[in-house]
Amino acid sequence: MAATTEQQITDSINSLRRERKAVILAHNYQNGEVQDIADFTGDSLELSRKAAATDADVIVFCGVHFMAETAKILSPQKTVLLPDPHAGCPMANMVDLARLREFKAQHPGLPVVAYVNTTAEVKAESDICCTSANAVKVVEAIDADEIICLPDKSLAGYIASQTKKRIVPYPGYCPTHHRILSQDVMRAKKEHPTAKVLAHPECTSDVVELADVVASTSGMIRWVAGSAGQEFILCTERGIIHKMQKDNPGKKFYNPCGLNICPNMKKITLEKVLWSLEDMVHEVTVPDDIISRAQRAIEGMLAIV
Ligand code: CIZ
Ligand code: SF4
């Protein structure tokens, strides 16, 4: 995109943002140019909470569908727009209501902890939500020794390694994080021997075992900012490096491989953000009864952490 064109698009986004009284949210995995025009960047829960605290009428969520739903759950009165209606999350889509009910029936009586990375209707049908940052705390706070964690078997495995409780994993996973292999991380460590390795718990257990730090995207951003280290290997989606590099210009950041790209996150572009505000598309709605039940699961989590 030529520089002038990009500037024109940004100018148009800015005037429509004011006209529509909109707040633009960008997930940490978004394209850099999209992060740069956002009012807030962060993880999905933190973004949805920040947007709820504004008096905006419209939320443009630059992320994937379940994230826009989370924003709607926390701001039922606001109009929530997803700039590309096809930006879905394959992991969130691995469990729907029918599969969840079937899984619950196979493990009767067990409480269900739903990662924020789930659809609104799955949240509504679960006992409580968790994020990758607070999952262990949430599991510890539940009055049960055996707990279903969904949809991510890798996050469930990480939780199981940190608690004495028995964790029953639902067999979902993030294709993007699973493309990062332990041999990639070992090669990157050899090339950058002083680099610290940070891994998201959505990575496979052999990658997590190689990490110096296991954290959510926001946790990684905070950890890097506070670290005396100068080099970092990031085992998560590569969009995270954009903010880290901006915040820490002297530090060096490395991707462990060429495949840590989430194609759905990358569907959002500046042009689509502009179209979204121009045409007020694509609105993400959640039925009222699902909103109130999903709110209960999110509030249950927030009461613990
Ligand atoms: O909920 C989010 O934002 C996800 C899935 C990732 C993270 O760790 O921030
Ligand atoms: Fe879903 Fe993985 Fe992409 Fe996150 S990185 S949106 S979990 S596919």
PDB file of C-alpha atoms and ligand atoms in Angstrom:
ATOM      1  CA  MET A   1       0.000   0.000   0.000  1.00  0.00           C
ATOM      2  CA  ALA A   2       1.476   3.406  -0.961  1.00  0.00           C
ATOM      3  CA  ALA A   3       2.166   5.691   1.999  1.00  0.00           C
ATOM      4  CA  THR A   4      -0.298   8.369   0.883  1.00  0.00           C
ATOM      5  CA  THR A   5      -3.082   5.830   0.403  1.00  0.00           C
ATOM      6  CA  GLU A   6      -2.491   4.375   3.842  1.00  0.00           C
ATOM      7  CA  GLN A   7      -2.595   7.900   5.298  1.00  0.00           C
ATOM      8  CA  GLN A   8      -5.871   8.609   3.473  1.00  0.00           C
ATOM      9  CA  ILE A   9      -7.406   5.437   4.846  1.00  0.00           C
ATOM     10  CA  THR A  10      -6.226   6.296   8.354  1.00  0.00           C
ATOM     11  CA  ASP A  11      -7.669   9.820   8.041  1.00  0.00           C
ATOM     12  CA  SER A  12     -11.028   8.434   6.903  1.00  0.00           C
ATOM     13  CA  ILE A  13     -11.027   5.899   9.757  1.00  0.00           C
ATOM     14  CA  ASN A  14     -10.320   8.707  12.210  1.00  0.00           C
ATOM     15  CA  SER A  15     -13.140  10.939  11.036  1.00  0.00           C
ATOM     16  CA  LEU A  16     -15.634   8.048  10.985  1.00  0.00           C
ATOM     17  CA  ARG A  17     -14.443   6.895  14.404  1.00  0.00           C
ATOM     18  CA  ARG A  18     -15.467  10.324  15.772  1.00  0.00           C
ATOM     19  CA  GLU A  19     -18.688  10.522  13.756  1.00  0.00           C
ATOM     20  CA  ARG A  20     -19.868   7.057  14.843  1.00  0.00           C
ATOM     21  CA  LYS A  21     -18.569   7.421  18.407  1.00  0.00           C
ATOM     22  CA  ALA A  22     -16.612   4.214  17.887  1.00  0.00           C
ATOM     23  CA  VAL A  23     -13.791   2.585  19.802  1.00  0.00           C
ATOM     24  CA  ILE A  24     -11.371   0.412  17.798  1.00  0.00           C
ATOM     25  CA  LEU A  25      -9.870  -2.622  19.531  1.00  0.00           C
ATOM     26  CA  ALA A  26      -6.946  -4.626  18.141  1.00  0.00           C
ATOM     27  CA  HIS A  27      -5.842  -7.985  19.502  1.00  0.00           C
ATOM     28  CA  ASN A  28      -2.125  -8.521  20.116  1.00  0.00           C
ATOM     29  CA  TYR A  29      -2.036 -10.846  17.069  1.00  0.00           C
ATOM     30  CA  GLN A  30      -3.305  -8.240  14.580  1.00  0.00           C
ATOM     31  CA  ASN A  31      -1.331  -6.832  11.643  1.00  0.00           C
ATOM     32  CA  GLY A  32       0.931  -3.993  12.850  1.00  0.00           C
ATOM     33  CA  GLU A  33      -0.870  -1.324  10.800  1.00  0.00           C
ATOM     34  CA  VAL A  34      -4.165  -2.303  12.424  1.00  0.00           C
ATOM     35  CA  GLN A  35      -2.653  -2.231  15.936  1.00  0.00           C
ATOM     36  CA  ASP A  36      -1.306   1.246  15.161  1.00  0.00           C
ATOM     37  CA  ILE A  37      -4.750   2.787  14.519  1.00  0.00           C
ATOM     38  CA  ALA A  38      -6.463   1.078  17.481  1.00  0.00           C
ATOM     39  CA  ASP A  39      -7.628   2.886  20.615  1.00  0.00           C
ATOM     40  CA  PHE A  40      -6.573  -0.162  22.638  1.00  0.00           C
ATOM     41  CA  THR A  41      -4.459  -3.237  21.998  1.00  0.00           C
ATOM     42  CA  GLY A  42      -4.442  -6.276  24.258  1.00  0.00           C
ATOM     43  CA  ASP A  43      -5.944  -9.708  24.852  1.00  0.00           C
ATOM     44  CA  SER A  44      -9.600 -10.395  24.192  1.00  0.00           C
ATOM     45  CA  LEU A  45     -10.917 -10.041  27.741  1.00  0.00           C
ATOM     46  CA  GLU A  46      -8.890  -6.968  28.574  1.00  0.00           C
ATOM     47  CA  LEU A  47     -10.032  -5.299  25.333  1.00  0.00           C
ATOM     48  CA  SER A  48     -13.679  -6.155  25.941  1.00  0.00           C
ATOM     49  CA  ARG A  49     -13.494  -4.784  29.490  1.00  0.00           C
ATOM     50  CA  LYS A  50     -11.803  -1.571  28.369  1.00  0.00           C
ATOM     51  CA  ALA A  51     -14.415  -1.031  25.646  1.00  0.00           C
ATOM     52  CA  ALA A  52     -17.224  -1.622  28.161  1.00  0.00           C
ATOM     53  CA  ALA A  53     -15.791   1.140  30.338  1.00  0.00           C
ATOM     54  CA  THR A  54     -15.991   3.718  27.504  1.00  0.00           C
ATOM     55  CA  ASP A  55     -19.089   5.665  26.461  1.00  0.00           C
ATOM     56  CA  ALA A  56     -18.631   4.621  22.818  1.00  0.00           C
ATOM     57  CA  ASP A  57     -21.728   3.562  20.860  1.00  0.00           C
ATOM     58  CA  VAL A  58     -19.815   1.247  18.535  1.00  0.00           C
ATOM     59  CA  ILE A  59     -16.999  -1.262  19.090  1.00  0.00           C
ATOM     60  CA  VAL A  60     -14.916  -2.310  16.075  1.00  0.00           C
ATOM     61  CA  PHE A  61     -13.175  -5.524  17.146  1.00  0.00           C
ATOM     62  CA  CYS A  62     -10.070  -6.290  15.095  1.00  0.00           C
ATOM     63  CA  GLY A  63      -9.751  -9.922  16.084  1.00  0.00           C
ATOM     64  CA  VAL A  64     -11.791 -13.100  15.583  1.00  0.00           C
ATOM     65  CA  HIS A  65     -15.496 -13.810  16.002  1.00  0.00           C
ATOM     66  CA  PHE A  66     -15.536 -15.151  19.594  1.00  0.00           C
ATOM     67  CA  MET A  67     -13.697 -12.003  20.722  1.00  0.00           C
ATOM     68  CA  ALA A  68     -16.362  -9.758  19.200  1.00  0.00           C
ATOM     69  CA  GLU A  69     -18.960 -11.891  21.010  1.00  0.00           C
ATOM     70  CA  THR A  70     -17.107 -11.356  24.303  1.00  0.00           C
ATOM     71  CA  ALA A  71     -17.199  -7.610  23.680  1.00  0.00           C
ATOM     72  CA  LYS A  72     -20.957  -7.854  23.055  1.00  0.00           C
ATOM     73  CA  ILE A  73     -21.480  -9.902  26.240  1.00  0.00           C
ATOM     74  CA  LEU A  74     -19.785  -7.173  28.284  1.00  0.00           C
ATOM     75  CA  SER A  75     -21.422  -4.287  26.334  1.00  0.00           C
ATOM     76  CA  PRO A  76     -24.905  -5.469  25.330  1.00  0.00           C
ATOM     77  CA  GLN A  77     -26.020  -1.888  24.566  1.00  0.00           C
ATOM     78  CA  LYS A  78     -23.183  -1.174  22.139  1.00  0.00           C
ATOM     79  CA  THR A  79     -23.081  -2.162  18.449  1.00  0.00           C
ATOM     80  CA  VAL A  80     -20.181  -4.567  17.910  1.00  0.00           C
ATOM     81  CA  LEU A  81     -18.610  -4.854  14.448  1.00  0.00           C
ATOM     82  CA  LEU A  82     -16.160  -7.457  13.134  1.00  0.00           C
ATOM     83  CA  PRO A  83     -14.434  -6.031  10.011  1.00  0.00           C
ATOM     84  CA  ASP A  84     -14.223  -9.469   8.335  1.00  0.00           C
ATOM     85  CA  PRO A  85     -17.156 -11.817   8.982  1.00  0.00           C
ATOM     86  CA  HIS A  86     -14.979 -14.811   8.080  1.00  0.00           C
ATOM     87  CA  ALA A  87     -12.401 -14.147  10.801  1.00  0.00           C
ATOM     88  CA  GLY A  88     -13.227 -17.158  12.954  1.00  0.00           C
ATOM     89  CA  CYS A  89     -11.150 -19.201  15.365  1.00  0.00           C
ATOM     90  CA  PRO A  90     -10.753 -22.868  14.422  1.00  0.00           C
ATOM     91  CA  MET A  91     -10.078 -23.795  18.055  1.00  0.00           C
ATOM     92  CA  ALA A  92     -13.220 -22.057  19.369  1.00  0.00           C
ATOM     93  CA  ASN A  93     -15.172 -23.803  16.599  1.00  0.00           C
ATOM     94  CA  MET A  94     -13.953 -27.238  17.724  1.00  0.00           C
ATOM     95  CA  VAL A  95     -16.636 -27.222  20.438  1.00  0.00           C
ATOM     96  CA  ASP A  96     -20.252 -26.289  19.865  1.00  0.00           C
ATOM     97  CA  LEU A  97     -23.292 -26.768  22.071  1.00  0.00           C
ATOM     98  CA  ALA A  98     -24.036 -30.315  20.876  1.00  0.00           C
ATOM     99  CA  ARG A  99     -20.437 -31.471  21.379  1.00  0.00           C
ATOM    100  CA  LEU A 100     -20.251 -29.788  24.774  1.00  0.00           C
ATOM    101  CA  ARG A 101     -23.447 -31.511  25.941  1.00  0.00           C
ATOM    102  CA  GLU A 102     -22.176 -34.850  24.664  1.00  0.00           C
ATOM    103  CA  PHE A 103     -18.838 -34.349  26.468  1.00  0.00           C
ATOM    104  CA  LYS A 104     -20.623 -33.372  29.694  1.00  0.00           C
ATOM    105  CA  ALA A 105     -22.783 -36.493  29.433  1.00  0.00           C
ATOM    106  CA  GLN A 106     -19.609 -38.602  29.144  1.00  0.00           C
ATOM    107  CA  HIS A 107     -18.282 -36.985  32.353  1.00  0.00           C
ATOM    108  CA  PRO A 108     -21.428 -36.495  34.432  1.00  0.00           C
ATOM    109  CA  GLY A 109     -21.407 -34.011  37.292  1.00  0.00           C
ATOM    110  CA  LEU A 110     -18.034 -32.428  36.527  1.00  0.00           C
ATOM    111  CA  PRO A 111     -17.798 -28.634  36.500  1.00  0.00           C
ATOM    112  CA  VAL A 112     -16.840 -27.082  33.159  1.00  0.00           C
ATOM    113  CA  VAL A 113     -14.205 -24.364  32.830  1.00  0.00           C
ATOM    114  CA  ALA A 114     -14.391 -22.633  29.437  1.00  0.00           C
ATOM    115  CA  TYR A 115     -11.352 -20.794  28.138  1.00  0.00           C
ATOM    116  CA  VAL A 116     -12.337 -17.319  26.888  1.00  0.00           C
ATOM    117  CA  ASN A 117     -11.497 -18.762  23.502  1.00  0.00           C
ATOM    118  CA  THR A 118     -15.007 -20.234  23.053  1.00  0.00           C
ATOM    119  CA  THR A 119     -18.256 -19.136  21.440  1.00  0.00           C
ATOM    120  CA  ALA A 120     -20.823 -17.223  23.510  1.00  0.00           C
ATOM    121  CA  GLU A 121     -23.172 -20.218  23.607  1.00  0.00           C
ATOM    122  CA  VAL A 122     -20.410 -22.477  24.939  1.00  0.00           C
ATOM    123  CA  LYS A 123     -19.580 -19.912  27.632  1.00  0.00           C
ATOM    124  CA  ALA A 124     -23.282 -19.766  28.530  1.00  0.00           C
ATOM    125  CA  GLU A 125     -23.409 -23.553  28.925  1.00  0.00           C
ATOM    126  CA  SER A 126     -20.236 -23.665  31.096  1.00  0.00           C
ATOM    127  CA  ASP A 127     -19.862 -23.096  34.833  1.00  0.00           C
ATOM    128  CA  ILE A 128     -17.092 -20.526  34.673  1.00  0.00           C
ATOM    129  CA  CYS A 129     -14.623 -18.951  32.247  1.00  0.00           C
ATOM    130  CA  CYS A 130     -10.857 -18.632  32.441  1.00  0.00           C
ATOM    131  CA  THR A 131      -8.074 -16.958  30.503  1.00  0.00           C
ATOM    132  CA  SER A 132      -4.654 -18.478  29.920  1.00  0.00           C
ATOM    133  CA  ALA A 133      -3.361 -16.050  32.581  1.00  0.00           C
ATOM    134  CA  ASN A 134      -5.787 -17.062  35.350  1.00  0.00           C
ATOM    135  CA  ALA A 135      -6.723 -20.651  34.434  1.00  0.00           C
ATOM    136  CA  VAL A 136      -4.773 -22.284  37.287  1.00  0.00           C
ATOM    137  CA  LYS A 137      -6.263 -19.882  39.852  1.00  0.00           C
ATOM    138  CA  VAL A 138      -9.794 -20.519  38.566  1.00  0.00           C
ATOM    139  CA  VAL A 139      -9.345 -24.300  38.709  1.00  0.00           C
ATOM    140  CA  GLU A 140      -7.917 -24.086  42.246  1.00  0.00           C
ATOM    141  CA  ALA A 141     -10.900 -22.003  43.388  1.00  0.00           C
ATOM    142  CA  ILE A 142     -13.527 -24.496  42.178  1.00  0.00           C
ATOM    143  CA  ASP A 143     -14.943 -26.770  44.854  1.00  0.00           C
ATOM    144  CA  ALA A 144     -14.254 -30.029  42.981  1.00  0.00           C
ATOM    145  CA  ASP A 145     -11.288 -32.356  42.490  1.00  0.00           C
ATOM    146  CA  GLU A 146     -12.110 -33.251  38.914  1.00  0.00           C
ATOM    147  CA  ILE A 147     -12.781 -30.556  36.334  1.00  0.00           C
ATOM    148  CA  ILE A 148     -13.445 -30.379  32.578  1.00  0.00           C
ATOM    149  CA  CYS A 149     -11.317 -27.788  30.752  1.00  0.00           C
ATOM    150  CA  LEU A 150     -12.215 -26.817  27.212  1.00  0.00           C
ATOM    151  CA  PRO A 151     -11.650 -26.356  24.326  1.00  0.00           C
ATOM    152  CA  ASP A 152      -7.828 -26.467  24.443  1.00  0.00           C
ATOM    153  CA  LYS A 153      -6.110 -29.737  25.350  1.00  0.00           C
ATOM    154  CA  SER A 154      -2.754 -27.936  25.523  1.00  0.00           C
ATOM    155  CA  LEU A 155      -3.936 -25.317  28.018  1.00  0.00           C
ATOM    156  CA  ALA A 156      -5.647 -28.147  29.940  1.00  0.00           C
ATOM    157  CA  GLY A 157      -2.335 -30.055  30.017  1.00  0.00           C
ATOM    158  CA  TYR A 158      -0.531 -26.974  31.295  1.00  0.00           C
ATOM    159  CA  ILE A 159      -3.151 -26.468  34.031  1.00  0.00           C
ATOM    160  CA  ALA A 160      -2.833 -30.162  34.983  1.00  0.00           C
ATOM    161  CA  SER A 161       0.929 -29.692  35.397  1.00  0.00           C
ATOM    162  CA  GLN A 162       0.301 -26.851  37.882  1.00  0.00           C
ATOM    163  CA  THR A 163      -2.421 -28.389  40.072  1.00  0.00           C
ATOM    164  CA  LYS A 164      -3.124 -31.579  42.010  1.00  0.00           C
ATOM    165  CA  LYS A 165      -6.685 -31.655  40.665  1.00  0.00           C
ATOM    166  CA  ARG A 166      -7.632 -34.059  37.894  1.00  0.00           C
ATOM    167  CA  ILE A 167      -8.191 -32.151  34.669  1.00  0.00           C
ATOM    168  CA  VAL A 168     -10.348 -33.690  31.955  1.00  0.00           C
ATOM    169  CA  PRO A 169      -9.256 -32.092  28.660  1.00  0.00           C
ATOM    170  CA  TYR A 170     -11.564 -31.555  25.724  1.00  0.00           C
ATOM    171  CA  PRO A 171      -9.576 -32.502  22.590  1.00  0.00           C
ATOM    172  CA  GLY A 172      -9.385 -29.071  20.883  1.00  0.00           C
ATOM    173  CA  TYR A 173      -6.206 -27.217  19.969  1.00  0.00           C
ATOM    174  CA  CYS A 174      -4.928 -24.087  18.218  1.00  0.00           C
ATOM    175  CA  PRO A 175      -3.529 -24.993  14.774  1.00  0.00           C
ATOM    176  CA  THR A 176      -1.311 -21.891  14.771  1.00  0.00           C
ATOM    177  CA  HIS A 177       0.379 -22.607  18.101  1.00  0.00           C
ATOM    178  CA  HIS A 178       0.701 -26.301  17.245  1.00  0.00           C
ATOM    179  CA  ARG A 179       2.722 -25.427  14.145  1.00  0.00           C
ATOM    180  CA  ILE A 180       5.556 -24.300  16.447  1.00  0.00           C
ATOM    181  CA  LEU A 181       7.676 -27.429  17.000  1.00  0.00           C
ATOM    182  CA  SER A 182      10.156 -28.167  19.797  1.00  0.00           C
ATOM    183  CA  GLN A 183      12.936 -28.605  17.212  1.00  0.00           C
ATOM    184  CA  ASP A 184      12.202 -25.045  15.977  1.00  0.00           C
ATOM    185  CA  VAL A 185      12.615 -23.741  19.503  1.00  0.00           C
ATOM    186  CA  MET A 186      15.834 -25.712  20.045  1.00  0.00           C
ATOM    187  CA  ARG A 187      17.256 -24.367  16.781  1.00  0.00           C
ATOM    188  CA  ALA A 188      16.307 -20.791  17.734  1.00  0.00           C
ATOM    189  CA  LYS A 189      17.932 -21.269  21.169  1.00  0.00           C
ATOM    190  CA  LYS A 190      21.130 -22.472  19.499  1.00  0.00           C
ATOM    191  CA  GLU A 191      21.137 -19.427  17.193  1.00  0.00           C
ATOM    192  CA  HIS A 192      20.391 -17.015  20.062  1.00  0.00           C
ATOM    193  CA  PRO A 193      21.887 -18.624  23.159  1.00  0.00           C
ATOM    194  CA  THR A 194      21.216 -15.699  25.517  1.00  0.00           C
ATOM    195  CA  ALA A 195      17.588 -15.278  24.425  1.00  0.00           C
ATOM    196  CA  LYS A 196      14.790 -16.013  26.883  1.00  0.00           C
ATOM    197  CA  VAL A 197      12.081 -18.336  25.556  1.00  0.00           C
ATOM    198  CA  LEU A 198       8.461 -17.317  26.168  1.00  0.00           C
ATOM    199  CA  ALA A 199       5.674 -19.755  25.322  1.00  0.00           C
ATOM    200  CA  HIS A 200       1.907 -19.437  25.256  1.00  0.00           C
ATOM    201  CA  PRO A 201       0.135 -22.358  26.987  1.00  0.00           C
ATOM    202  CA  GLU A 202      -1.679 -23.069  23.698  1.00  0.00           C
ATOM    203  CA  CYS A 203       1.665 -24.493  22.477  1.00  0.00           C
ATOM    204  CA  THR A 204       2.307 -28.236  22.690  1.00  0.00           C
ATOM    205  CA  SER A 205       3.734 -29.497  26.002  1.00  0.00           C
ATOM    206  CA  ASP A 206       7.209 -30.168  24.542  1.00  0.00           C
ATOM    207  CA  VAL A 207       7.431 -26.491  23.490  1.00  0.00           C
ATOM    208  CA  VAL A 208       6.101 -25.304  26.865  1.00  0.00           C
ATOM    209  CA  GLU A 209       8.771 -27.426  28.602  1.00  0.00           C
ATOM    210  CA  LEU A 210      11.509 -25.515  26.748  1.00  0.00           C
ATOM    211  CA  ALA A 211      10.205 -22.127  27.887  1.00  0.00           C
ATOM    212  CA  ASP A 212      11.659 -19.861  30.559  1.00  0.00           C
ATOM    213  CA  VAL A 213       8.257 -18.206  30.915  1.00  0.00           C
ATOM    214  CA  VAL A 214       4.747 -19.496  30.161  1.00  0.00           C
ATOM    215  CA  ALA A 215       2.276 -16.638  29.812  1.00  0.00           C
ATOM    216  CA  SER A 216      -0.716 -15.136  28.018  1.00  0.00           C
ATOM    217  CA  THR A 217      -0.046 -12.470  25.385  1.00  0.00           C
ATOM    218  CA  SER A 218      -0.500  -9.645  27.901  1.00  0.00           C
ATOM    219  CA  GLY A 219       1.652 -11.498  30.406  1.00  0.00           C
ATOM    220  CA  MET A 220       4.414 -11.841  27.786  1.00  0.00           C
ATOM    221  CA  ILE A 221       4.248  -8.132  26.933  1.00  0.00           C
ATOM    222  CA  ARG A 222       4.558  -7.178  30.612  1.00  0.00           C
ATOM    223  CA  TRP A 223       7.337  -9.706  31.269  1.00  0.00           C
ATOM    224  CA  VAL A 224       9.454  -8.541  28.323  1.00  0.00           C
ATOM    225  CA  ALA A 225       9.086  -4.883  29.376  1.00  0.00           C
ATOM    226  CA  GLY A 226      10.304  -5.676  32.894  1.00  0.00           C
ATOM    227  CA  SER A 227      13.089  -8.072  31.911  1.00  0.00           C
ATOM    228  CA  ALA A 228      16.774  -7.138  31.988  1.00  0.00           C
ATOM    229  CA  GLY A 229      17.243  -9.597  29.081  1.00  0.00           C
ATOM    230  CA  GLN A 230      17.868  -8.222  25.600  1.00  0.00           C
ATOM    231  CA  GLU A 231      16.768 -11.103  23.359  1.00  0.00           C
ATOM    232  CA  PHE A 232      13.553 -13.090  23.315  1.00  0.00           C
ATOM    233  CA  ILE A 233      12.149 -16.034  21.349  1.00  0.00           C
ATOM    234  CA  LEU A 234       8.358 -15.735  21.185  1.00  0.00           C
ATOM    235  CA  CYS A 235       6.432 -19.002  20.916  1.00  0.00           C
ATOM    236  CA  THR A 236       3.046 -17.562  20.021  1.00  0.00           C
ATOM    237  CA  GLU A 237       1.441 -15.775  17.069  1.00  0.00           C
ATOM    238  CA  ARG A 238       4.012 -13.416  15.539  1.00  0.00           C
ATOM    239  CA  GLY A 239       1.787 -10.297  15.661  1.00  0.00           C
ATOM    240  CA  ILE A 240       2.816  -9.940  19.304  1.00  0.00           C
ATOM    241  CA  ILE A 241       6.280  -8.742  18.289  1.00  0.00           C
ATOM    242  CA  HIS A 242       4.891  -5.493  16.821  1.00  0.00           C
ATOM    243  CA  LYS A 243       4.054  -3.917  20.189  1.00  0.00           C
ATOM    244  CA  MET A 244       7.063  -5.433  21.941  1.00  0.00           C
ATOM    245  CA  GLN A 245       9.421  -3.927  19.376  1.00  0.00           C
ATOM    246  CA  LYS A 246       7.712  -0.532  19.631  1.00  0.00           C
ATOM    247  CA  ASP A 247       7.789  -0.533  23.438  1.00  0.00           C
ATOM    248  CA  ASN A 248      11.357  -1.904  23.670  1.00  0.00           C
ATOM    249  CA  PRO A 249      13.322  -0.568  20.685  1.00  0.00           C
ATOM    250  CA  GLY A 250      16.678  -1.779  22.024  1.00  0.00           C
ATOM    251  CA  LYS A 251      15.590  -5.393  22.525  1.00  0.00           C
ATOM    252  CA  LYS A 252      15.596  -8.167  19.921  1.00  0.00           C
ATOM    253  CA  PHE A 253      12.680 -10.482  19.236  1.00  0.00           C
ATOM    254  CA  TYR A 254      12.712 -13.740  17.280  1.00  0.00           C
ATOM    255  CA  ASN A 255      10.049 -16.016  15.855  1.00  0.00           C
ATOM    256  CA  PRO A 256      10.845 -19.686  16.426  1.00  0.00           C
ATOM    257  CA  CYS A 257       9.693 -20.623  12.901  1.00  0.00           C
ATOM    258  CA  GLY A 258       8.016 -19.247   9.798  1.00  0.00           C
ATOM    259  CA  LEU A 259       4.613 -20.754  10.515  1.00  0.00           C
ATOM    260  CA  ASN A 260       3.378 -18.966  13.647  1.00  0.00           C
ATOM    261  CA  ILE A 261       0.816 -16.927  11.725  1.00  0.00           C
ATOM    262  CA  CYS A 262      -2.926 -17.089  12.439  1.00  0.00           C
ATOM    263  CA  PRO A 263      -4.601 -16.632   9.031  1.00  0.00           C
ATOM    264  CA  ASN A 264      -7.857 -15.591  10.664  1.00  0.00           C
ATOM    265  CA  MET A 265      -6.301 -12.825  12.724  1.00  0.00           C
ATOM    266  CA  LYS A 266      -4.556 -11.603   9.574  1.00  0.00           C
ATOM    267  CA  LYS A 267      -7.864 -11.271   7.696  1.00  0.00           C
ATOM    268  CA  ILE A 268      -8.390  -7.834   9.250  1.00  0.00           C
ATOM    269  CA  THR A 269      -6.831  -4.990   7.234  1.00  0.00           C
ATOM    270  CA  LEU A 270      -7.021  -1.194   7.416  1.00  0.00           C
ATOM    271  CA  GLU A 271      -9.344  -1.157   4.392  1.00  0.00           C
ATOM    272  CA  LYS A 272     -11.739  -3.556   6.124  1.00  0.00           C
ATOM    273  CA  VAL A 273     -11.714  -1.416   9.281  1.00  0.00           C
ATOM    274  CA  LEU A 274     -12.685   1.555   7.125  1.00  0.00           C
ATOM    275  CA  TRP A 275     -15.451  -0.371   5.298  1.00  0.00           C
ATOM    276  CA  SER A 276     -16.673  -1.628   8.619  1.00  0.00           C
ATOM    277  CA  LEU A 277     -17.155   1.924   9.926  1.00  0.00           C
ATOM    278  CA  GLU A 278     -18.528   3.220   6.620  1.00  0.00           C
ATOM    279  CA  ASP A 279     -21.199   0.550   6.194  1.00  0.00           C
ATOM    280  CA  MET A 280     -21.585  -0.455   9.872  1.00  0.00           C
ATOM    281  CA  VAL A 281     -20.720  -4.074   9.051  1.00  0.00           C
ATOM    282  CA  HIS A 282     -20.459  -6.854  10.111  1.00  0.00           C
ATOM    283  CA  GLU A 283     -22.528  -6.654  13.238  1.00  0.00           C
ATOM    284  CA  VAL A 284     -22.012  -9.434  15.796  1.00  0.00           C
ATOM    285  CA  THR A 285     -25.059 -10.139  17.937  1.00  0.00           C
ATOM    286  CA  VAL A 286     -25.680 -12.548  20.792  1.00  0.00           C
ATOM    287  CA  PRO A 287     -29.192 -13.526  21.991  1.00  0.00           C
ATOM    288  CA  ASP A 288     -30.155 -11.914  25.341  1.00  0.00           C
ATOM    289  CA  ASP A 289     -30.510 -15.184  27.260  1.00  0.00           C
ATOM    290  CA  ILE A 290     -27.037 -16.279  26.125  1.00  0.00           C
ATOM    291  CA  ILE A 291     -25.611 -12.882  27.060  1.00  0.00           C
ATOM    292  CA  SER A 292     -26.866 -13.163  30.630  1.00  0.00           C
ATOM    293  CA  ARG A 293     -25.677 -16.777  31.094  1.00  0.00           C
ATOM    294  CA  ALA A 294     -22.282 -16.048  29.523  1.00  0.00           C
ATOM    295  CA  GLN A 295     -21.966 -12.917  31.710  1.00  0.00           C
ATOM    296  CA  ARG A 296     -22.454 -15.117  34.760  1.00  0.00           C
ATOM    297  CA  ALA A 297     -19.568 -17.379  33.656  1.00  0.00           C
ATOM    298  CA  ILE A 298     -17.286 -14.378  33.045  1.00  0.00           C
ATOM    299  CA  GLU A 299     -18.290 -12.657  36.306  1.00  0.00           C
ATOM    300  CA  GLY A 300     -17.619 -15.904  38.193  1.00  0.00           C
ATOM    301  CA  MET A 301     -14.065 -15.800  36.865  1.00  0.00           C
ATOM    302  CA  LEU A 302     -13.619 -12.095  37.639  1.00  0.00           C
ATOM    303  CA  ALA A 303     -14.762 -12.674  41.235  1.00  0.00           C
ATOM    304  CA  ILE A 304     -11.852 -15.104  41.731  1.00  0.00           C
ATOM    305  CA  VAL A 305      -8.967 -13.268  40.053  1.00  0.00           C
TER     306      VAL A 305
HETATM  307  O1  CIZ B   1      -8.072 -14.302  24.617  1.00  0.00           O
HETATM  308  C1  CIZ B   1      -7.018 -13.993  24.066  1.00  0.00           C
HETATM  309  O2  CIZ B   1      -6.755 -12.837  23.808  1.00  0.00           O
HETATM  310  C2  CIZ B   1      -6.118 -15.076  23.622  1.00  0.00           C
HETATM  311  C3  CIZ B   1      -6.766 -16.218  23.023  1.00  0.00           C
HETATM  312  C4  CIZ B   1      -4.795 -15.079  23.767  1.00  0.00           C
HETATM  313  C5  CIZ B   1      -4.012 -14.416  24.827  1.00  0.00           C
HETATM  314  O3  CIZ B   1      -3.246 -15.079  25.540  1.00  0.00           O
HETATM  315  O4  CIZ B   1      -4.094 -13.199  24.972  1.00  0.00           O
HETATM  316 FE1  SF4 B   2      -7.727 -19.203  17.324  1.00  0.00          FE
HETATM  317 FE2  SF4 B   2      -5.170 -19.925  17.484  1.00  0.00          FE
HETATM  318 FE3  SF4 B   2      -5.864 -17.989  15.816  1.00  0.00          FE
HETATM  319 FE4  SF4 B   2      -5.924 -17.579  18.471  1.00  0.00          FE
HETATM  320  S1  SF4 B   2      -4.112 -17.977  17.213  1.00  0.00           S
HETATM  321  S2  SF4 B   2      -7.517 -17.007  16.976  1.00  0.00           S
HETATM  322  S3  SF4 B   2      -6.566 -19.619  19.210  1.00  0.00           S
HETATM  323  S4  SF4 B   2      -6.500 -20.151  15.707  1.00  0.00           S
END
